Coordinates of C-alpha atoms in Angstrom, one line a residue:
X127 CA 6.5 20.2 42.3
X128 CA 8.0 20.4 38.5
X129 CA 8.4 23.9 37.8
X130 CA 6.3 23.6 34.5
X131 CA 3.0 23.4 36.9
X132 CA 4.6 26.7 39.0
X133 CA 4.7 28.5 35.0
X134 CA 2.0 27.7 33.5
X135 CA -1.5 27.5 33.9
X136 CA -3.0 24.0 33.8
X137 CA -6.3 22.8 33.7
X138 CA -8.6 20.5 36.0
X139 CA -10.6 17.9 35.2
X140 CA -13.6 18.8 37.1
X141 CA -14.6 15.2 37.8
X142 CA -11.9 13.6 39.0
X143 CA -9.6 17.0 39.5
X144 CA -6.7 14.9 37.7
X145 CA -5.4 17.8 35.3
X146 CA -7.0 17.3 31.7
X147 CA -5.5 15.7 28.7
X148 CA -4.1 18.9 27.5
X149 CA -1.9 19.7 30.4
X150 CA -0.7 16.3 30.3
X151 CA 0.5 16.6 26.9
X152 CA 1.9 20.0 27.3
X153 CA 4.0 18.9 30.4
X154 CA 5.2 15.8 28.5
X155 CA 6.0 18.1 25.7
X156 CA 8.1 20.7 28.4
X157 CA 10.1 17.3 29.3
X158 CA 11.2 16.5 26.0
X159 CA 12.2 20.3 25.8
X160 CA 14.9 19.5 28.6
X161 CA 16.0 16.2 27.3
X162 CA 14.5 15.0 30.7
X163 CA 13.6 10.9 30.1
X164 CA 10.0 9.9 31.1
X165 CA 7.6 7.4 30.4
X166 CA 4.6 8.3 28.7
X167 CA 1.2 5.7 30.0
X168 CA -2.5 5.9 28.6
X169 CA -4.5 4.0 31.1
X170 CA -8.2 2.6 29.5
X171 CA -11.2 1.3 31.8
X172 CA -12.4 -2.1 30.4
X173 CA -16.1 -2.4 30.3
X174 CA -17.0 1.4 31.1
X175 CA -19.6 1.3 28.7
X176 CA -21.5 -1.7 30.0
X177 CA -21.0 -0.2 33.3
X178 CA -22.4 3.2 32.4
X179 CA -25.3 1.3 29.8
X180 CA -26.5 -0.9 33.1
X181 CA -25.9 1.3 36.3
X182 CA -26.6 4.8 34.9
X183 CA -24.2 7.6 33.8
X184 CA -24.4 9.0 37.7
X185 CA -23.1 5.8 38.9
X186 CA -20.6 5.7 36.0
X187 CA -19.2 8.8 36.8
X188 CA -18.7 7.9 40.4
X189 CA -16.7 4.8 39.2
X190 CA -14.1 7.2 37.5
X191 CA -14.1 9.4 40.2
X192 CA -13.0 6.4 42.9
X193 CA -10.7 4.7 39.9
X194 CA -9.2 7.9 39.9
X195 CA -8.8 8.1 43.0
X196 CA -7.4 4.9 43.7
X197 CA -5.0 5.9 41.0
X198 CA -3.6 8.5 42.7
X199 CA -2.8 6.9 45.8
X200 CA -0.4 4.6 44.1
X201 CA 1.4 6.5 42.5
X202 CA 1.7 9.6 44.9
X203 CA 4.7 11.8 44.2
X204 CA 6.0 9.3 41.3
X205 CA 3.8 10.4 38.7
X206 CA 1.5 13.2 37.0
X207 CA -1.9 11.9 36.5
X208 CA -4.5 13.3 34.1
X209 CA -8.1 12.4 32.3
X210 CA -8.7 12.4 28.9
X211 CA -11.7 10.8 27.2
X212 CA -14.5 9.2 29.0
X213 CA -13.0 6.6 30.6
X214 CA -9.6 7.4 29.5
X215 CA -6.4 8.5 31.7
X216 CA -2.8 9.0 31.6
X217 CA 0.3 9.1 33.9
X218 CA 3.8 10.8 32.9
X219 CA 6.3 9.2 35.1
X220 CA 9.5 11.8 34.7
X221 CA 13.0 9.9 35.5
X222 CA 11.2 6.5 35.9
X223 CA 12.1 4.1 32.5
X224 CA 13.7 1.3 34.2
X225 CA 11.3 -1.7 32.5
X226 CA 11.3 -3.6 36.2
X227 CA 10.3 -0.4 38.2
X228 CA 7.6 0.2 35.2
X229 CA 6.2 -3.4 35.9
X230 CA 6.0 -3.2 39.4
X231 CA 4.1 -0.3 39.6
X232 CA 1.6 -1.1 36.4
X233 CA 1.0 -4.6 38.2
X234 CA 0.0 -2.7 41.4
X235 CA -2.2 -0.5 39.9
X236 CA -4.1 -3.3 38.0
X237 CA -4.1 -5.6 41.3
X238 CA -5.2 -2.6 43.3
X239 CA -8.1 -1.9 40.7
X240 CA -9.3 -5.1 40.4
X241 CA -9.2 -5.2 44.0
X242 CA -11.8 -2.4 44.4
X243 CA -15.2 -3.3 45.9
X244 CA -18.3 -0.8 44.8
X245 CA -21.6 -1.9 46.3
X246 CA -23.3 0.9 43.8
X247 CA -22.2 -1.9 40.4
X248 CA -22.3 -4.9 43.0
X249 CA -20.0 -7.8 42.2
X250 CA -18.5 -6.2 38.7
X251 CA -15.1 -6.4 38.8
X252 CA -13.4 -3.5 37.9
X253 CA -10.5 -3.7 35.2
X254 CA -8.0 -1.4 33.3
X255 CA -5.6 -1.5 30.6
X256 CA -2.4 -0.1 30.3
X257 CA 0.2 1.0 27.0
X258 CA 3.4 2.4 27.7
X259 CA 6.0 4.5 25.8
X260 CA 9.4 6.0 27.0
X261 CA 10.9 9.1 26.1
X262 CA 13.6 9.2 24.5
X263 CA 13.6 5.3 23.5
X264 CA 10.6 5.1 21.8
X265 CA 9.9 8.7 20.3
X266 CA 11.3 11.9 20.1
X267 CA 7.6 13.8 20.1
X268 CA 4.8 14.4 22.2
X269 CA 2.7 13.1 18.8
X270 CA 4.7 10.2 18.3
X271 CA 4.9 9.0 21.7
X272 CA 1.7 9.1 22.7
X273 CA 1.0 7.0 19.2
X274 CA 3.1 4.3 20.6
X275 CA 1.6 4.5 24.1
X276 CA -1.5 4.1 22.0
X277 CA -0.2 0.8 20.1
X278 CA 0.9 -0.8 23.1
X279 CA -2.4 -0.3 24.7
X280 CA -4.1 -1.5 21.8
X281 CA -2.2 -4.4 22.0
X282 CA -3.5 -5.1 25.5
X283 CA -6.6 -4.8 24.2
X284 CA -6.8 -7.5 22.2
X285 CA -4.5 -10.0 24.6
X286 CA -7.8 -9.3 26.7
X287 CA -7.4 -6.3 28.3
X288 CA -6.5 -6.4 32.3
X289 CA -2.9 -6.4 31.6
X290 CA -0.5 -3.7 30.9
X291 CA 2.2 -3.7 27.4
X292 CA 5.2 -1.6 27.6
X293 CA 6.3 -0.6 24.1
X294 CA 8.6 -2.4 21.9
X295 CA 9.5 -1.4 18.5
X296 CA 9.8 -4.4 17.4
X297 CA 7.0 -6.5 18.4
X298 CA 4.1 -3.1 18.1
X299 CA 5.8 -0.7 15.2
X300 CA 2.9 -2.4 12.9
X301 CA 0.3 -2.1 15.0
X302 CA -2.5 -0.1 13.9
X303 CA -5.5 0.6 15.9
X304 CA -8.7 1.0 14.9
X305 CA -10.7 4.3 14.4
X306 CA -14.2 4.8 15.8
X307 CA -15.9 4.2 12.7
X308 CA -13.5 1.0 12.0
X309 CA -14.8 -0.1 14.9
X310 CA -18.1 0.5 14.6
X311 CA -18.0 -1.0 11.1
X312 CA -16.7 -3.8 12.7
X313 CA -19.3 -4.6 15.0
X314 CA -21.7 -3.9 11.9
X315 CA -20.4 -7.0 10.0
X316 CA -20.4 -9.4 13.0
X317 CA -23.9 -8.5 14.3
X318 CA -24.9 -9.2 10.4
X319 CA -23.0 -12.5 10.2
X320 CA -25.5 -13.4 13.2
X321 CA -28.8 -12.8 11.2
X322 CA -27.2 -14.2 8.2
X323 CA -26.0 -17.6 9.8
X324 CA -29.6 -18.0 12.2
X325 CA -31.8 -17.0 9.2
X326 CA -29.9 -18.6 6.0
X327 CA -32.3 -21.7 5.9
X328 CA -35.4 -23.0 7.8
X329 CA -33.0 -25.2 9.6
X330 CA -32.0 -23.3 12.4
X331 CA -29.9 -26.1 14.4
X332 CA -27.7 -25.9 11.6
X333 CA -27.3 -22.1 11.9
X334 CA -26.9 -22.3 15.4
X335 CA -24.2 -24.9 14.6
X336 CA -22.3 -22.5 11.6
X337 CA -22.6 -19.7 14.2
X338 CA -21.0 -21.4 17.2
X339 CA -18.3 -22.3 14.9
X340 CA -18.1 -18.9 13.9
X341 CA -17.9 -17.6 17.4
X342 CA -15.5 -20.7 19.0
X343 CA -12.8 -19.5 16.2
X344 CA -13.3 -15.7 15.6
X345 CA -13.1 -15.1 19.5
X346 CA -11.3 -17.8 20.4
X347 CA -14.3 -19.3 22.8
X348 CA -13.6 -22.9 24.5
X349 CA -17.3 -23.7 25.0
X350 CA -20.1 -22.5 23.6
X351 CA -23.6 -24.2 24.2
X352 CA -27.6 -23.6 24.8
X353 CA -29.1 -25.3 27.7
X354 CA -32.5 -25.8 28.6
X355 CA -34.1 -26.1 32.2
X356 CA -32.8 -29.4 32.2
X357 CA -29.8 -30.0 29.9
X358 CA -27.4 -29.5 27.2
X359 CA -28.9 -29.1 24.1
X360 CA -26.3 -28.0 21.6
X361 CA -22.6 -27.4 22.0
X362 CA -18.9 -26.3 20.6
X363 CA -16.1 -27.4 21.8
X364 CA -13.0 -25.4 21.1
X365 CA -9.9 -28.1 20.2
X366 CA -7.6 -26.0 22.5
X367 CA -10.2 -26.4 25.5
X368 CA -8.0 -27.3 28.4
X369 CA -11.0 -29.8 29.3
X370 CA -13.9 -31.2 27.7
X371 CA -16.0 -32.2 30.5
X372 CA -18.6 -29.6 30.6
X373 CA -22.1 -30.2 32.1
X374 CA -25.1 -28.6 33.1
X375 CA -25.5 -25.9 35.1
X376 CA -28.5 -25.4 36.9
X377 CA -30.8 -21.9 35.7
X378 CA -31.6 -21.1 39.3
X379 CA -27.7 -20.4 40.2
X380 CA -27.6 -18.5 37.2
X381 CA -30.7 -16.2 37.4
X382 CA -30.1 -15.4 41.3
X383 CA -27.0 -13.8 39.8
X384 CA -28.0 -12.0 36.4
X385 CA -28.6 -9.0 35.5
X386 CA -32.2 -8.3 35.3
X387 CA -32.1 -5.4 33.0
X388 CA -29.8 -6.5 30.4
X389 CA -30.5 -10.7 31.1
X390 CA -26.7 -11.1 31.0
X391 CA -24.3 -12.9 33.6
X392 CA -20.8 -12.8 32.9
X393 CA -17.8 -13.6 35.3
X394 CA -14.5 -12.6 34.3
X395 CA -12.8 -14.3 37.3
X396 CA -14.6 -17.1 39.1
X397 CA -12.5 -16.1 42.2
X398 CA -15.2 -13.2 42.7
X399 CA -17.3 -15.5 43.5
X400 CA -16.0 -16.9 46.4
X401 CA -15.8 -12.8 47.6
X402 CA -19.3 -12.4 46.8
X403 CA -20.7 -15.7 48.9
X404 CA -21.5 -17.2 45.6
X405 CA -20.1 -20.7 46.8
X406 CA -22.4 -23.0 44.9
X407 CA -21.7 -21.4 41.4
X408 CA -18.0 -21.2 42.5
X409 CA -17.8 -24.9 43.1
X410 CA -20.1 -26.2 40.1
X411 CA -17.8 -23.9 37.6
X412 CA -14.2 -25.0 39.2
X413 CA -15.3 -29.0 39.1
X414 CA -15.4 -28.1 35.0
X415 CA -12.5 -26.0 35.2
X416 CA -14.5 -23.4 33.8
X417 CA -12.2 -19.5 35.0
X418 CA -14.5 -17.1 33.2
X419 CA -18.0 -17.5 31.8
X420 CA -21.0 -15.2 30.0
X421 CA -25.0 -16.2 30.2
X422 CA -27.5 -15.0 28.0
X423 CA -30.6 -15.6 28.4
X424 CA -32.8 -17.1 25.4
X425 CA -36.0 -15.4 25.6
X426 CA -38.3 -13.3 23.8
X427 CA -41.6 -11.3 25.5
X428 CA -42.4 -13.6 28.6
X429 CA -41.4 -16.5 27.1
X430 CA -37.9 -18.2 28.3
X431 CA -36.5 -20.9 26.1
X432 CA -33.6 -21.6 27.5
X433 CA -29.7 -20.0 28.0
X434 CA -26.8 -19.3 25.8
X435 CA -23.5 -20.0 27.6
X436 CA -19.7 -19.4 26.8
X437 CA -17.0 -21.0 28.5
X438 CA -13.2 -20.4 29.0
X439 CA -10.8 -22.5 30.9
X440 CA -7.6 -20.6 31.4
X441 CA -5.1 -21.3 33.9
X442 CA -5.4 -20.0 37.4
X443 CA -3.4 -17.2 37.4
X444 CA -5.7 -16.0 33.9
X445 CA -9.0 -14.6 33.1
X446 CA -10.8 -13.8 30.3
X447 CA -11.8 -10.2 30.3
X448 CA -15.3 -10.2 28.4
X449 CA -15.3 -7.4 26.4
X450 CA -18.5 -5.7 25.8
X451 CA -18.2 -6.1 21.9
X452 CA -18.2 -9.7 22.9
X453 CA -21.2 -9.9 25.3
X454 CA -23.3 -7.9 23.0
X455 CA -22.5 -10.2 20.2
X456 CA -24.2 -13.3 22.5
X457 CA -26.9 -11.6 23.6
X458 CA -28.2 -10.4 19.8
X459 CA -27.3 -14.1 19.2
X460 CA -29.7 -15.4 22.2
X461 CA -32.4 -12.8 21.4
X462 CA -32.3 -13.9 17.5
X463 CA -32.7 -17.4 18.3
X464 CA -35.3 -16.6 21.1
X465 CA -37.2 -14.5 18.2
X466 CA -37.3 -17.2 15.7
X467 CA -38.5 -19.7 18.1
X468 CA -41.1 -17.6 18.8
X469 CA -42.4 -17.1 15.6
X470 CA -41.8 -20.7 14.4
X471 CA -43.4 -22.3 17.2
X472 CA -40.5 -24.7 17.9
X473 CA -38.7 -25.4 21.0
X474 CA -35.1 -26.1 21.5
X475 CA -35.2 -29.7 22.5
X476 CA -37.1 -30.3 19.2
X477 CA -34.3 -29.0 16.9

């Protein structure tokens, strides 16, 4: 035990009894005190708030508790763990900058966390993000580093998340993240560039068309397409697509796999399918090399028109993490088309 946690008092998170962001940042700042090298890490849960929107806030709080947990078995004795925000953490590793030993044990913390199985948010897989800073390369402050723990994490962030980014001054220095209400400004505009590309004219193929384009290049989506009971309808093909064979899939594999509260399927890593006994969907997404997909359901009051679908075909060894932004942006997509069809009196095939 460090002899700053013998002097001083330190504070518990009462959840997850990791000590609290505070003491984290006061023990970082005792290190620098003694010229004692450390790496500084800011650990984010990916998806916490789609977790916590669809299984409840108790459920939610049991998935930090166990990720916490988890945590804390890998690293043992190497590191000082602590909570800060909601879904936030942090680990000081004192004596431990060595950029190989830093990958190895980042790596096993993501493999171990995606390996994680809780029946209470059935087959979600469960994802972090990492940034790292290192005392004294990086910074000289407890403010400073935990700014460039904060870039690097960022930066994972937008590669797409599940992945861990270990600060380098030259590749993150201008890197700067985005505020709450940036953010949230953010998510403003794109929702409005929905209703503004669906409702522009009384043609609505062709705003389905400008929006798919919109969506294929602003989030870098390799299929995009609406499908029917029985087939294709529309579709975007990204030109980067590493295939462009994609097909129907049938609604009944989809909808024995949705969400029924939010009427959203999405599969980060078409792997977890095979774990879940999902074989059929496993097989008819590999044959299209499809590694992560996102269904949203087209409907509007008991009426189901059909399903928007998004498509990525990464390697094997990648997935794409679908960030909640994201999946929120298709499903006010789906619902604004289902609501115009509805009051239009058209159908989909008719377009």
């Amino acid at each position: 035990m460090d002899s700053f946690f013998i002097e001083n008092e330190v504070k518990i998170d009462l959840l997850t009894k990791a000590y609290t962001k505070e003491s984290i940042l006061a023990y970082a700042s005792f290190l620098i005190e003694k010229e004692q090298p450390f790496t500084f890490v800011m650990l984010n849960l990916d998806n916490f708030t789609y977790i916590k929107d669809t299984f409840g806030s108790d459920i939610a709080h049991k998935v930090l508790n166990d990720v916490s947990g988890e945590i804390r078995d890998i690293i043992e004795e190497q590191g000082v763990f602590g909570r800060g925000g909601e879904d936030e953490f942090y680990i000081i590793f004192k004596g431990l900058t060595e950029y190989d030993s830093l990958w190895s044990v980042c790596h096993t913390i993501l493999v171990k966390i995606n390996e994680l199985q809780l029946p209470e948010i059935a087959e979600q897989t469960l994802t972090l993000t990492i940034g790292l800073s290192r005392y004294p390369d990086n910074a000289e402050t407890t403010e400073d580093l935990q700014t460039c723990a904060e870039k690097a994490l960022y930066r994972g962030k937008t590669k797409g998340r599940n992945c861990f980014v270990i600060y380098i001054p030259e590749k993150h220095a201008n890197i700067i993240p985005k505020d709450e209400k940036q953010r949230a400004l953010g998510a403003m505009s794109l929702h409005s560039n929905v209703f503004r590309f669906l409702t522009a004219n009384d043609d609505l193929r062709m705003g389905i068309i400008t929006l798919f384009n919109f969506i294929s290049s602003y989030f870098e989506v390799d299929h995009l397409c609406i499908q029917t009971e029985k087939k294709i309808c529309m579709q975007k093909i990204h030109p980067l697509s590493k295939t462009k064979d994609f097909r129907y899939i049938r609604h009944d594999l989809i909808r024995s796999n949705m969400n029924k509260l939010t009427e959203v399927l999405y599969i980060s890593d078409i792997k977890n399918l095979i774990r879940a006994h999902h074989d059929e969907l496993y097989r008819v997404l590999a044959e299209q090399g499809i590694s992560s997909t996102c269904f949203c359901e087209i409907s509007y009051r008991n009426e189901v028109y059909g399903m928007l679908r998004a498509d990525m075909t990464c390697s094997e060894n990648e997935t794409r993490m679908w960030r909640y932004s994201e999946m929120d942006l298709l499903l006010t997509a789906a619902k604004t088309i289902a609501l115009i069809l509805h009051y239009t009196g058209k159908k989909i095939d008719n377009l």
